[in-house]
Coordinates of C-alpha atoms in Angstrom, one line a residue:
Chain A
M1 CA 39.5 -0.1 11.6
S2 CA 43.2 -1.0 11.7
P3 CA 44.5 -2.8 14.8
A4 CA 46.4 0.3 15.9
T5 CA 43.3 2.5 15.9
A6 CA 41.2 -0.2 17.5
A7 CA 43.8 -0.4 20.3
A8 CA 43.7 3.4 20.6
A9 CA 39.9 3.3 20.8
A10 CA 40.0 0.6 23.5
A11 CA 42.5 2.7 25.5
V12 CA 40.2 5.7 25.7
V13 CA 37.2 3.5 26.9
P14 CA 36.6 5.2 30.2
A15 CA 36.4 3.9 33.7
A16 CA 33.5 6.3 34.1
P17 CA 31.2 5.6 31.2
F18 CA 28.7 8.2 32.3
V19 CA 30.9 11.2 31.6
P20 CA 30.6 11.2 27.8
V21 CA 26.9 10.3 28.0
L22 CA 26.2 13.2 30.4
R23 CA 28.0 15.5 27.9
S24 CA 26.0 14.2 25.1
E25 CA 22.7 14.6 27.0
W26 CA 23.7 18.2 27.9
I27 CA 24.3 19.0 24.2
K28 CA 20.9 17.5 23.3
I29 CA 19.1 19.7 25.7
R30 CA 21.0 22.8 24.7
S31 CA 20.5 22.2 21.0
V32 CA 16.7 21.9 20.9
R33 CA 15.0 25.2 21.3
A34 CA 11.9 23.8 22.9
S35 CA 14.0 22.1 25.6
W36 CA 16.2 25.0 26.7
G37 CA 13.3 27.4 26.0
S38 CA 11.0 25.7 28.5
L39 CA 13.9 25.5 30.9
L40 CA 14.5 29.3 30.8
A41 CA 10.7 29.8 30.9
I42 CA 10.7 28.5 34.5
L43 CA 12.7 31.6 35.5
L44 CA 11.3 34.1 32.9
V45 CA 7.6 33.3 33.2
T46 CA 7.8 33.3 37.0
T47 CA 9.6 36.6 37.2
A48 CA 7.4 38.3 34.6
L49 CA 4.2 37.2 36.4
T50 CA 5.7 38.2 39.7
V51 CA 6.2 41.7 38.3
L52 CA 2.7 41.8 36.9
A53 CA 1.0 40.5 40.0
Y54 CA 2.9 42.4 42.7
A55 CA 3.1 45.7 40.8
T56 CA -0.7 45.7 40.4
I57 CA -2.3 44.1 43.5
G58 CA 0.7 43.2 45.6
E59 CA 0.5 46.1 48.1
S60 CA -3.3 45.9 48.6
E61 CA -3.2 42.2 49.1
A62 CA -0.3 42.6 51.6
A63 CA -2.3 45.3 53.5
N64 CA -5.1 42.7 54.0
G65 CA -2.8 40.7 56.2
G66 CA -2.2 36.9 55.9
N67 CA 1.0 34.9 55.9
R68 CA 3.6 37.2 54.4
V69 CA 6.0 34.4 53.6
K70 CA 3.5 32.3 51.7
E71 CA 2.0 35.3 49.9
A72 CA 5.5 36.2 48.7
F73 CA 5.6 32.9 46.7
Y74 CA 2.3 33.2 45.0
T75 CA 3.8 32.9 41.5
M76 CA 5.2 29.5 42.3
N77 CA 1.9 28.2 41.1
F78 CA 3.0 29.2 37.6
A79 CA 6.6 28.1 38.1
Q80 CA 5.5 24.5 38.8
V81 CA 3.6 24.4 35.5
A82 CA 6.7 25.6 33.7
A83 CA 8.7 23.0 35.5
L84 CA 6.3 20.2 34.4
A85 CA 6.6 21.5 30.8
Y86 CA 10.4 21.4 30.9
G87 CA 10.4 17.8 32.3
A88 CA 8.0 16.7 29.6
T89 CA 9.7 18.5 26.6
A90 CA 13.2 17.5 27.6
V91 CA 12.2 13.8 27.4
S92 CA 9.7 13.9 24.6
S93 CA 12.3 15.0 22.0
E94 CA 13.5 11.4 22.2
Y95 CA 10.1 10.1 21.1
R96 CA 9.9 11.8 17.8
E97 CA 10.2 9.5 14.8
G98 CA 13.2 7.2 15.4
A99 CA 15.1 9.6 17.6
L100 CA 15.4 7.1 20.5
R101 CA 16.9 4.6 18.1
V102 CA 19.6 7.0 17.2
S103 CA 20.3 7.6 20.9
L104 CA 20.3 3.9 21.8
A105 CA 22.5 2.9 18.8
A106 CA 25.1 5.3 20.3
V107 CA 24.4 4.4 24.0
P108 CA 22.9 0.9 24.0
R109 CA 23.0 0.6 27.8
R110 CA 19.5 1.8 28.5
G111 CA 20.1 2.2 32.2
L112 CA 23.1 4.4 31.5
L113 CA 21.2 6.5 29.0
Y114 CA 18.2 6.8 31.3
C115 CA 20.2 7.9 34.4
C116 CA 22.3 10.4 32.5
K117 CA 19.3 12.0 30.8
T118 CA 17.5 12.2 34.1
A119 CA 20.6 13.6 35.9
V120 CA 21.1 16.3 33.3
I121 CA 17.4 17.3 33.5
A122 CA 17.6 17.4 37.3
V123 CA 20.8 19.4 37.4
T124 CA 19.6 21.9 34.8
A125 CA 16.3 22.3 36.5
L126 CA 18.0 22.9 39.9
L127 CA 20.3 25.5 38.3
V128 CA 17.3 27.4 37.1
S129 CA 15.0 26.8 40.0
V130 CA 17.2 28.3 42.7
P131 CA 17.4 31.7 40.9
T132 CA 13.7 31.4 40.2
T133 CA 12.5 31.1 43.8
F134 CA 14.9 33.9 44.9
A135 CA 13.9 36.1 42.0
A136 CA 10.2 35.5 42.7
F137 CA 10.7 36.5 46.3
L138 CA 13.0 39.5 45.8
V139 CA 11.2 40.9 42.8
G140 CA 7.8 40.6 44.5
Q141 CA 9.0 42.2 47.7
A142 CA 10.4 45.2 45.8
F143 CA 6.8 46.2 45.0
L144 CA 5.4 45.9 48.5
G145 CA 6.8 49.1 50.1
E146 CA 6.3 49.1 53.8
Y147 CA 5.0 45.6 53.8
A148 CA 8.1 44.1 52.3
I149 CA 10.0 41.4 54.2
G150 CA 13.7 40.5 53.8
L151 CA 15.5 37.2 53.1
G152 CA 16.2 37.1 56.9
H153 CA 12.5 36.8 57.7
P154 CA 11.8 33.5 59.4
G155 CA 10.9 30.8 56.8
V156 CA 11.9 32.8 53.7
L157 CA 15.2 31.0 53.1
Q158 CA 13.6 27.7 53.7
A159 CA 10.9 28.5 51.3
C160 CA 13.4 29.6 48.6
V161 CA 15.4 26.4 49.0
G162 CA 12.5 24.1 49.5
G163 CA 10.6 25.7 46.6
A164 CA 13.6 25.1 44.3
V165 CA 13.8 21.5 45.3
Y166 CA 10.1 21.2 44.8
L167 CA 10.4 22.5 41.2
V168 CA 13.1 20.0 40.5
L169 CA 10.9 17.2 41.8
M170 CA 8.0 18.3 39.7
T171 CA 10.3 18.4 36.7
L172 CA 11.4 14.8 37.3
F173 CA 7.8 13.8 38.0
A174 CA 6.9 15.0 34.5
A175 CA 10.0 13.5 33.0
G176 CA 9.2 10.0 34.4
L177 CA 5.7 10.1 33.1
T178 CA 6.8 11.3 29.7
F179 CA 9.2 8.3 29.4
L180 CA 6.0 6.2 29.9
L181 CA 3.6 8.1 27.7
R182 CA 6.3 9.0 25.0
S183 CA 4.7 12.4 24.4
A184 CA 4.9 15.8 26.0
V185 CA 1.3 16.5 25.1
G186 CA 0.2 13.2 26.6
A187 CA 2.1 13.8 29.8
L188 CA 1.1 17.4 30.2
S189 CA -2.5 16.7 29.5
V190 CA -2.5 14.3 32.5
L191 CA -0.3 16.4 34.8
V192 CA -1.6 20.0 34.3
P193 CA -5.3 19.2 35.1
F194 CA -4.0 16.9 37.9
V195 CA -2.0 19.8 39.4
L196 CA -4.3 22.7 38.7
V197 CA -7.7 21.1 39.1
G198 CA -7.5 17.7 40.8
S199 CA -5.5 19.1 43.6
F200 CA -7.9 21.9 44.3
V201 CA -10.8 19.6 44.4
L202 CA -9.2 16.9 46.5
G203 CA -6.7 19.0 48.3
D204 CA -9.2 21.1 50.3
G205 CA -10.5 18.1 52.1
A206 CA -8.0 18.7 54.9
G207 CA -6.1 15.7 56.3
G208 CA -7.5 13.4 53.5
I209 CA -5.5 11.8 50.7
G210 CA -5.4 15.2 49.1
A211 CA -2.6 16.2 51.4
Y212 CA -0.4 13.4 49.8
L213 CA -0.8 14.6 46.2
P214 CA 2.5 15.5 44.7
D215 CA 1.9 19.2 44.5
R216 CA 0.0 19.6 47.7
A217 CA 2.5 17.7 49.8
G218 CA 5.5 19.5 48.6
S219 CA 4.3 23.1 48.6
H220 CA 3.9 23.8 52.3
F221 CA 6.7 26.2 52.3
F222 CA 5.1 28.7 50.0
R223 CA 1.4 28.0 49.8
E224 CA -1.5 28.6 52.1
T225 CA -2.7 25.1 53.0
S226 CA -5.0 23.8 55.6
P227 CA -3.0 22.2 58.4
G228 CA -2.5 18.7 57.2
P229 CA -0.7 15.6 58.5
L230 CA 2.6 16.5 56.8
G231 CA 5.2 19.1 57.8
P232 CA 7.0 21.0 55.1
W233 CA 10.1 18.7 54.8
E234 CA 7.9 15.6 55.2
G235 CA 5.7 17.0 52.4
L236 CA 8.7 17.5 50.2
A237 CA 9.7 13.9 50.9
V238 CA 6.3 12.8 49.7
T239 CA 6.7 14.7 46.5
A240 CA 10.1 13.1 46.1
L241 CA 8.4 9.7 46.4
W242 CA 6.0 10.6 43.7
A243 CA 8.9 11.7 41.4
A244 CA 10.8 8.5 42.2
A245 CA 7.7 6.5 41.4
A246 CA 7.2 8.3 38.1
L247 CA 10.9 7.7 37.2
A248 CA 10.6 4.0 38.2
V249 CA 7.6 3.6 35.9
G250 CA 9.4 5.5 33.2
W251 CA 12.4 3.2 33.5
W252 CA 10.2 0.1 33.4
A253 CA 8.8 1.3 30.1
M254 CA 12.2 2.2 28.7
R255 CA 13.8 -1.1 29.6
R256 CA 10.9 -3.2 28.5
R257 CA 10.0 -1.7 25.1
D258 CA 11.5 -2.3 21.8
A259 CA 12.9 1.1 20.6
Chain B
M1 CA 37.6 -8.8 10.2
T2 CA 34.2 -7.7 11.5
K3 CA 31.2 -9.6 10.3
I4 CA 27.5 -9.4 11.0
E5 CA 26.4 -12.8 12.0
L6 CA 22.7 -13.8 12.3
T7 CA 21.9 -17.2 13.8
A8 CA 18.3 -18.5 13.6
L9 CA 17.2 -14.9 14.3
T10 CA 13.5 -14.7 14.9
K11 CA 11.3 -11.8 15.9
E12 CA 7.6 -12.0 16.5
Y13 CA 5.2 -9.1 17.0
G14 CA 1.9 -10.3 18.5
G15 CA 1.9 -13.6 16.6
T16 CA 3.3 -12.3 13.3
R17 CA 6.7 -13.4 12.4
A18 CA 8.6 -10.4 11.1
V19 CA 11.9 -12.3 11.0
D20 CA 11.8 -16.1 10.7
H21 CA 14.8 -18.2 11.5
L22 CA 17.2 -16.0 9.6
T23 CA 20.7 -17.3 9.4
C24 CA 23.4 -15.6 7.4
T25 CA 26.7 -13.8 7.6
V26 CA 27.4 -10.4 6.1
E27 CA 31.1 -10.5 5.1
P28 CA 33.6 -7.6 5.1
G29 CA 35.1 -6.1 2.0
R30 CA 32.0 -6.0 -0.1
V31 CA 28.7 -4.3 -0.4
T32 CA 25.9 -6.6 0.6
G33 CA 22.5 -5.6 -0.8
F34 CA 19.7 -6.5 1.7
L35 CA 16.6 -7.0 -0.5
G36 CA 13.0 -7.8 -0.1
P37 CA 9.6 -6.2 -0.6
N38 CA 8.3 -3.8 1.9
G39 CA 7.5 -5.7 5.1
A40 CA 9.9 -8.5 4.4
G41 CA 11.7 -7.9 7.7
K42 CA 14.8 -5.9 6.6
S43 CA 14.4 -3.0 9.0
T44 CA 13.5 -5.3 11.8
T45 CA 16.6 -7.3 11.2
M46 CA 18.8 -4.2 11.4
R47 CA 17.1 -3.1 14.6
L48 CA 17.8 -6.6 16.1
V49 CA 21.5 -6.3 15.1
L50 CA 21.7 -3.0 16.9
G51 CA 19.9 -4.4 20.0
L52 CA 17.1 -1.8 19.7
D53 CA 14.6 -4.6 19.5
R54 CA 15.0 -7.9 21.3
P55 CA 14.9 -11.1 19.3
T56 CA 12.2 -13.6 20.2
S57 CA 14.9 -16.2 19.6
G58 CA 18.3 -16.6 17.9
T59 CA 21.2 -14.1 18.0
A60 CA 22.6 -11.2 16.0
T61 CA 26.2 -10.3 16.6
V62 CA 28.7 -7.8 15.2
G63 CA 32.3 -9.0 15.3
G64 CA 31.1 -11.8 17.5
R65 CA 29.6 -9.4 20.1
D66 CA 26.2 -8.4 21.1
C67 CA 26.0 -4.7 20.1
T68 CA 24.4 -3.7 23.4
T69 CA 27.5 -4.7 25.3
L70 CA 29.8 -2.3 23.4
D71 CA 31.2 0.7 25.3
T72 CA 31.4 2.9 22.2
P73 CA 29.2 1.2 19.6
L74 CA 29.5 4.0 17.1
R75 CA 33.2 3.0 16.6
T76 CA 32.1 -0.5 15.7
V77 CA 28.9 -0.2 13.7
G78 CA 27.5 2.9 12.1
A79 CA 23.8 2.8 11.2
L80 CA 21.4 4.9 9.2
L81 CA 17.9 3.6 10.1
D82 CA 15.6 6.5 9.5
A83 CA 16.5 9.8 7.9
H84 CA 13.7 11.5 9.8
A85 CA 15.2 10.6 13.2
A86 CA 17.2 13.7 13.5
H87 CA 15.3 16.3 15.6
P88 CA 14.1 19.0 13.2
S89 CA 15.0 21.9 15.4
R90 CA 18.6 20.8 15.9
T91 CA 21.3 21.9 13.4
A92 CA 23.1 19.2 11.4
R93 CA 26.2 19.9 13.4
D94 CA 24.5 19.6 16.8
H95 CA 22.9 16.3 15.8
L96 CA 26.4 14.9 15.1
R97 CA 28.0 16.6 18.1
F98 CA 25.8 14.9 20.7
L99 CA 26.4 11.5 19.0
A100 CA 30.2 12.1 18.9
A101 CA 30.3 13.2 22.6
S102 CA 28.5 10.0 23.7
N103 CA 31.2 7.8 22.2
R104 CA 34.2 10.0 22.9
I105 CA 34.7 10.8 19.3
P106 CA 36.7 14.1 18.9
A107 CA 34.6 17.1 17.8
A108 CA 36.9 17.6 14.8
R109 CA 35.5 14.3 13.3
V110 CA 32.1 16.0 13.1
D111 CA 33.4 18.5 10.6
E112 CA 35.1 15.8 8.7
V113 CA 32.0 13.7 8.2
L114 CA 29.9 16.8 7.3
E115 CA 32.5 17.5 4.6
E116 CA 32.4 14.0 3.4
A117 CA 28.6 14.0 3.2
G118 CA 28.6 17.3 1.3
L119 CA 26.8 19.0 4.2
A120 CA 29.6 21.4 5.3
P121 CA 27.8 24.5 3.8
V122 CA 24.6 23.7 5.7
A123 CA 26.1 22.4 8.9
R124 CA 24.6 25.1 11.0
R125 CA 21.2 25.0 9.4
R126 CA 18.3 23.3 11.3
V127 CA 17.4 19.9 10.0
R128 CA 13.8 21.1 9.6
T129 CA 14.9 23.0 6.4
F130 CA 16.5 19.8 4.9
S131 CA 15.2 17.9 2.0
L132 CA 14.9 14.1 2.3
G133 CA 18.1 13.7 0.3
M134 CA 20.0 16.0 2.7
R135 CA 18.6 14.1 5.7
Q136 CA 19.9 10.9 4.1
R137 CA 23.3 12.5 3.8
L138 CA 23.1 13.6 7.5
G139 CA 22.2 10.0 8.4
V140 CA 25.2 8.7 6.4
A141 CA 27.4 11.3 8.1
A142 CA 26.2 10.0 11.5
A143 CA 26.9 6.4 10.5
L144 CA 30.5 7.4 9.5
L145 CA 31.2 9.3 12.7
G146 CA 33.0 6.6 14.6
D147 CA 34.9 5.4 11.5
P148 CA 33.3 2.0 12.1
P149 CA 34.3 -1.3 10.4
V150 CA 30.6 -2.1 9.9
L151 CA 28.0 0.1 8.2
M152 CA 24.3 -0.7 8.1
L153 CA 22.1 1.6 6.0
D154 CA 18.4 1.2 5.7
E155 CA 17.1 2.4 2.3
P156 CA 19.8 5.0 2.0
A157 CA 18.9 5.8 -1.6
N158 CA 15.4 7.0 -0.7
G159 CA 15.0 10.6 -1.7
L160 CA 18.4 11.0 -3.3
D161 CA 18.6 12.8 -6.6
P162 CA 20.7 11.2 -9.4
E163 CA 23.8 13.0 -8.3
G164 CA 23.2 11.9 -4.7
F165 CA 22.8 8.4 -5.8
V166 CA 26.1 8.4 -7.6
W167 CA 27.7 9.8 -4.5
M168 CA 26.2 7.1 -2.4
R169 CA 27.3 4.4 -4.7
Q170 CA 30.8 5.6 -4.9
L171 CA 31.0 6.1 -1.1
L172 CA 29.7 2.5 -0.4
R173 CA 32.0 1.0 -2.9
R174 CA 34.9 2.9 -1.4
L175 CA 34.0 1.8 2.1
A176 CA 33.8 -1.8 1.1
G177 CA 37.1 -1.4 -0.8
E178 CA 38.7 -0.3 2.5
G179 CA 37.7 -3.7 3.9
R180 CA 34.6 -2.7 5.8
T181 CA 31.3 -4.6 6.0
V182 CA 28.6 -2.7 4.2
L183 CA 25.0 -3.8 4.5
M184 CA 22.5 -1.7 2.5
S185 CA 18.8 -2.4 2.3
S186 CA 16.5 -1.6 -0.4
H187 CA 13.2 -2.8 -1.9
L188 CA 14.4 -1.8 -5.4
M189 CA 16.5 -4.3 -7.3
N190 CA 17.9 -2.0 -9.9
E191 CA 19.4 0.5 -7.4
T192 CA 20.9 -2.3 -5.5
S193 CA 22.4 -4.0 -8.5
A194 CA 24.3 -0.8 -9.2
V195 CA 26.1 -1.0 -5.9
A196 CA 26.0 -4.5 -4.4
D197 CA 28.5 -7.4 -5.0
H198 CA 26.4 -9.7 -2.9
L199 CA 22.7 -10.1 -2.2
V200 CA 20.7 -11.3 0.8
V201 CA 17.1 -11.5 -0.2
L202 CA 14.3 -11.8 2.3
G203 CA 10.6 -12.7 1.8
R204 CA 8.2 -12.7 4.7
G205 CA 11.1 -12.7 7.1
R206 CA 12.7 -15.7 5.6
L207 CA 16.0 -16.0 3.7
L208 CA 15.3 -16.5 0.0
A209 CA 18.8 -16.1 -1.3
D210 CA 22.3 -15.4 -0.1
V211 CA 24.4 -15.2 -3.3
G212 CA 26.7 -13.1 -5.4
T213 CA 24.8 -10.5 -7.6
A214 CA 25.9 -12.1 -10.9
E215 CA 25.2 -15.6 -9.6
F216 CA 21.8 -14.5 -8.5
I217 CA 20.9 -13.3 -12.0
D218 CA 22.1 -16.5 -13.6
A219 CA 20.3 -18.7 -11.1
N220 CA 17.0 -16.8 -11.4
S221 CA 16.7 -16.0 -15.1
T222 CA 16.5 -17.9 -18.3
P223 CA 18.8 -16.6 -21.0
C224 CA 17.2 -15.2 -24.2
V225 CA 18.7 -14.0 -27.5
Q226 CA 17.3 -11.4 -29.8
V227 CA 18.1 -12.1 -33.4
R228 CA 17.3 -10.5 -36.8
T229 CA 17.6 -12.7 -39.8
S230 CA 16.6 -12.8 -43.5
D231 CA 15.7 -16.4 -43.2
P232 CA 13.6 -17.0 -40.0
V233 CA 12.1 -20.3 -41.3
R234 CA 15.5 -22.1 -41.5
L235 CA 16.7 -20.5 -38.3
R236 CA 13.6 -21.6 -36.5
A237 CA 14.1 -25.2 -37.7
S238 CA 17.8 -25.2 -36.7
M239 CA 16.9 -23.8 -33.2
A240 CA 14.1 -26.4 -32.8
L241 CA 16.7 -29.1 -33.4
K242 CA 18.7 -27.6 -30.5
G243 CA 15.6 -27.7 -28.4
H244 CA 15.1 -23.9 -28.4
R245 CA 11.8 -22.3 -29.3
M246 CA 11.9 -19.2 -31.5
R247 CA 9.1 -16.6 -31.2
E248 CA 8.4 -13.3 -32.9
G249 CA 9.7 -10.2 -31.1
E250 CA 9.3 -6.5 -31.9
G251 CA 10.3 -4.8 -35.1
G252 CA 10.9 -7.9 -37.2
R253 CA 13.2 -9.4 -34.7
W254 CA 13.0 -12.9 -33.2
L255 CA 13.6 -14.1 -29.7
V256 CA 15.2 -17.5 -28.8
D257 CA 14.4 -18.5 -25.3
G258 CA 17.0 -20.5 -23.3
A259 CA 19.8 -19.8 -25.8
T260 CA 22.9 -17.7 -25.7
A261 CA 24.3 -15.5 -28.5
E262 CA 27.3 -17.9 -28.8
E263 CA 25.0 -20.8 -29.5
V264 CA 22.8 -19.0 -32.0
G265 CA 25.8 -17.5 -33.8
A266 CA 27.5 -20.9 -34.0
V267 CA 24.4 -22.6 -35.4
S268 CA 23.7 -19.9 -38.0
A269 CA 27.3 -19.9 -39.2
R270 CA 27.4 -23.7 -39.6
E271 CA 24.0 -23.7 -41.4
G272 CA 24.8 -20.6 -43.5
I273 CA 21.8 -18.7 -42.3
P274 CA 22.4 -14.9 -42.6
V275 CA 22.2 -13.2 -39.3
L276 CA 21.9 -9.4 -39.4
E277 CA 21.8 -8.7 -35.7
L278 CA 22.4 -10.8 -32.6
T279 CA 22.0 -9.7 -28.9
D280 CA 22.1 -11.4 -25.5
L281 CA 19.1 -10.1 -23.6
R282 CA 20.3 -10.2 -20.1
V283 CA 17.2 -10.5 -18.0
S284 CA 17.1 -7.5 -15.6
L285 CA 17.8 -8.1 -12.0
E286 CA 14.4 -6.6 -11.2
D287 CA 12.7 -9.5 -13.1
A288 CA 14.9 -12.1 -11.4
Y289 CA 14.1 -10.6 -8.0
L290 CA 10.4 -10.3 -8.7
S291 CA 10.2 -13.9 -9.8
L292 CA 12.0 -15.1 -6.7
T293 CA 9.9 -13.1 -4.2
A294 CA 6.7 -14.0 -6.1
E295 CA 7.6 -17.7 -5.8
A296 CA 8.0 -17.2 -2.0
A297 CA 4.5 -15.6 -1.9
E298 CA 3.0 -18.4 -4.0
F299 CA 4.6 -21.0 -1.9
T300 CA 3.2 -19.6 1.3
A301 CA -0.2 -19.0 -0.2
A302 CA -0.4 -22.4 -1.9
S303 CA 0.8 -24.7 0.8
P304 CA -2.4 -24.9 2.9
R305 CA -4.4 -25.8 -0.2
T306 CA -2.0 -28.6 -1.0
V307 CA -2.6 -30.0 2.4
T308 CA -6.4 -29.8 2.3
T309 CA -6.8 -31.5 -1.1
S310 CA -3.8 -33.9 -0.7
Q311 CA -2.9 -33.5 -4.4
E312 CA 0.5 -34.2 -5.6
V313 CA 1.9 -31.3 -7.7

């Protein structure tokens, strides 16, 4: 490199080093089919299952009574699994062969790489989760005829917003764990049974530790739960703590390990 | 001038020393061949230079700086470590685009390096469909992306066809000619000798040699001359006087160990011995390399025995 081009390179070194890294991470997610596929799957799978469920049994279930707001978000159970899958695949592409070495040779500041990757995962997950919760609600209600409720119904908007935040937190929870386990299959084989089975078994003991599990705690807005020690927003905060803990463990692994 | 400088570089993995007090400087303006058998510590050294692994002790710097402190490292050191590192479901172009974006390298440069690596026609194909040789070319394209003064390529000739190898050789020679520092590892001496001006040889993580390629051959081989004569008896006697042993070779030819063609020619002319054919057998680089690394292995294997029996050798 000649002195002139070296000086030019130095001149463009940014005051905000995270901007190019955020762009780079965004290109990474967009350019691997498994990553953006599992991102879109959050919206598509949830909407498709909503159509299936509410078109077939929605009206009869609604006629049986129950909490209409919570019943409206039944398909969030599937959305959260899709969110976990997105968090895991978005991170695991770095742990194929020597992929992380390529990334770290370009961005050797591990904290910078970690934060930017996590931020891009969080923002993309949020951008898809908001339409997902609204779509789940609106599409489902379209099949309920006289039992349908509107967005103005008490608790509905809260459920849409809280549900979207919940999906983002579950995505980050999976992402953090994948940084530790270095494999999407590894992370999902821990998380999916944990969320689908463990939570059912432990969670029904009302008031016990089950109420503090990441999925139980954060899903008060949209799931029928036994009255527990946590309110909806407190519950969401507990899920946020789980996600933060997973990300902290993931960072510890990323910082400590040889690439 | 951007050099790679290693100072007492050591890396241990669970008690095994992969790199052992390695001190050397890789100079700009020439291709340095980084040689050693598999497991000698070449790849580990490259990872240490890039800051991907942390040294147990010692330092590795590029242009006097630790690579992990660089803002846009791709503009300083371009590396090809593993041709399989590109995600199979990305296109070649996307692989380079995310790398370029992270170091604020203009997107136009992506197309330039794709062109340079001969990948322009397959730029939008997924890496999954690439042969090993094409993946190597993509790895080289990635290394060139930031137009860096230092290039480090780990086994770049793996999987290349003969045409690809010629391309690689010309590229590395040109890059060195432009004044860049080029470090290329290989476990094969012959492919390295075709490219490298200078050699750094590792054995079991230790530095065995840090010399010019030609010097290395001279230092590690004994000369030998192949000669065909109608009077082997007299030639043998004259050579014996000079202290050279003559032995029978193939096809009626004779081999004189330790002599050069000049010497044998001068002796036979003086003595009037008819010589029908006279050739310097330059011992191949591969042999010199094998004898060097074999010595290192013998040394490490033999040293405990020497201690236990207390014998002078």
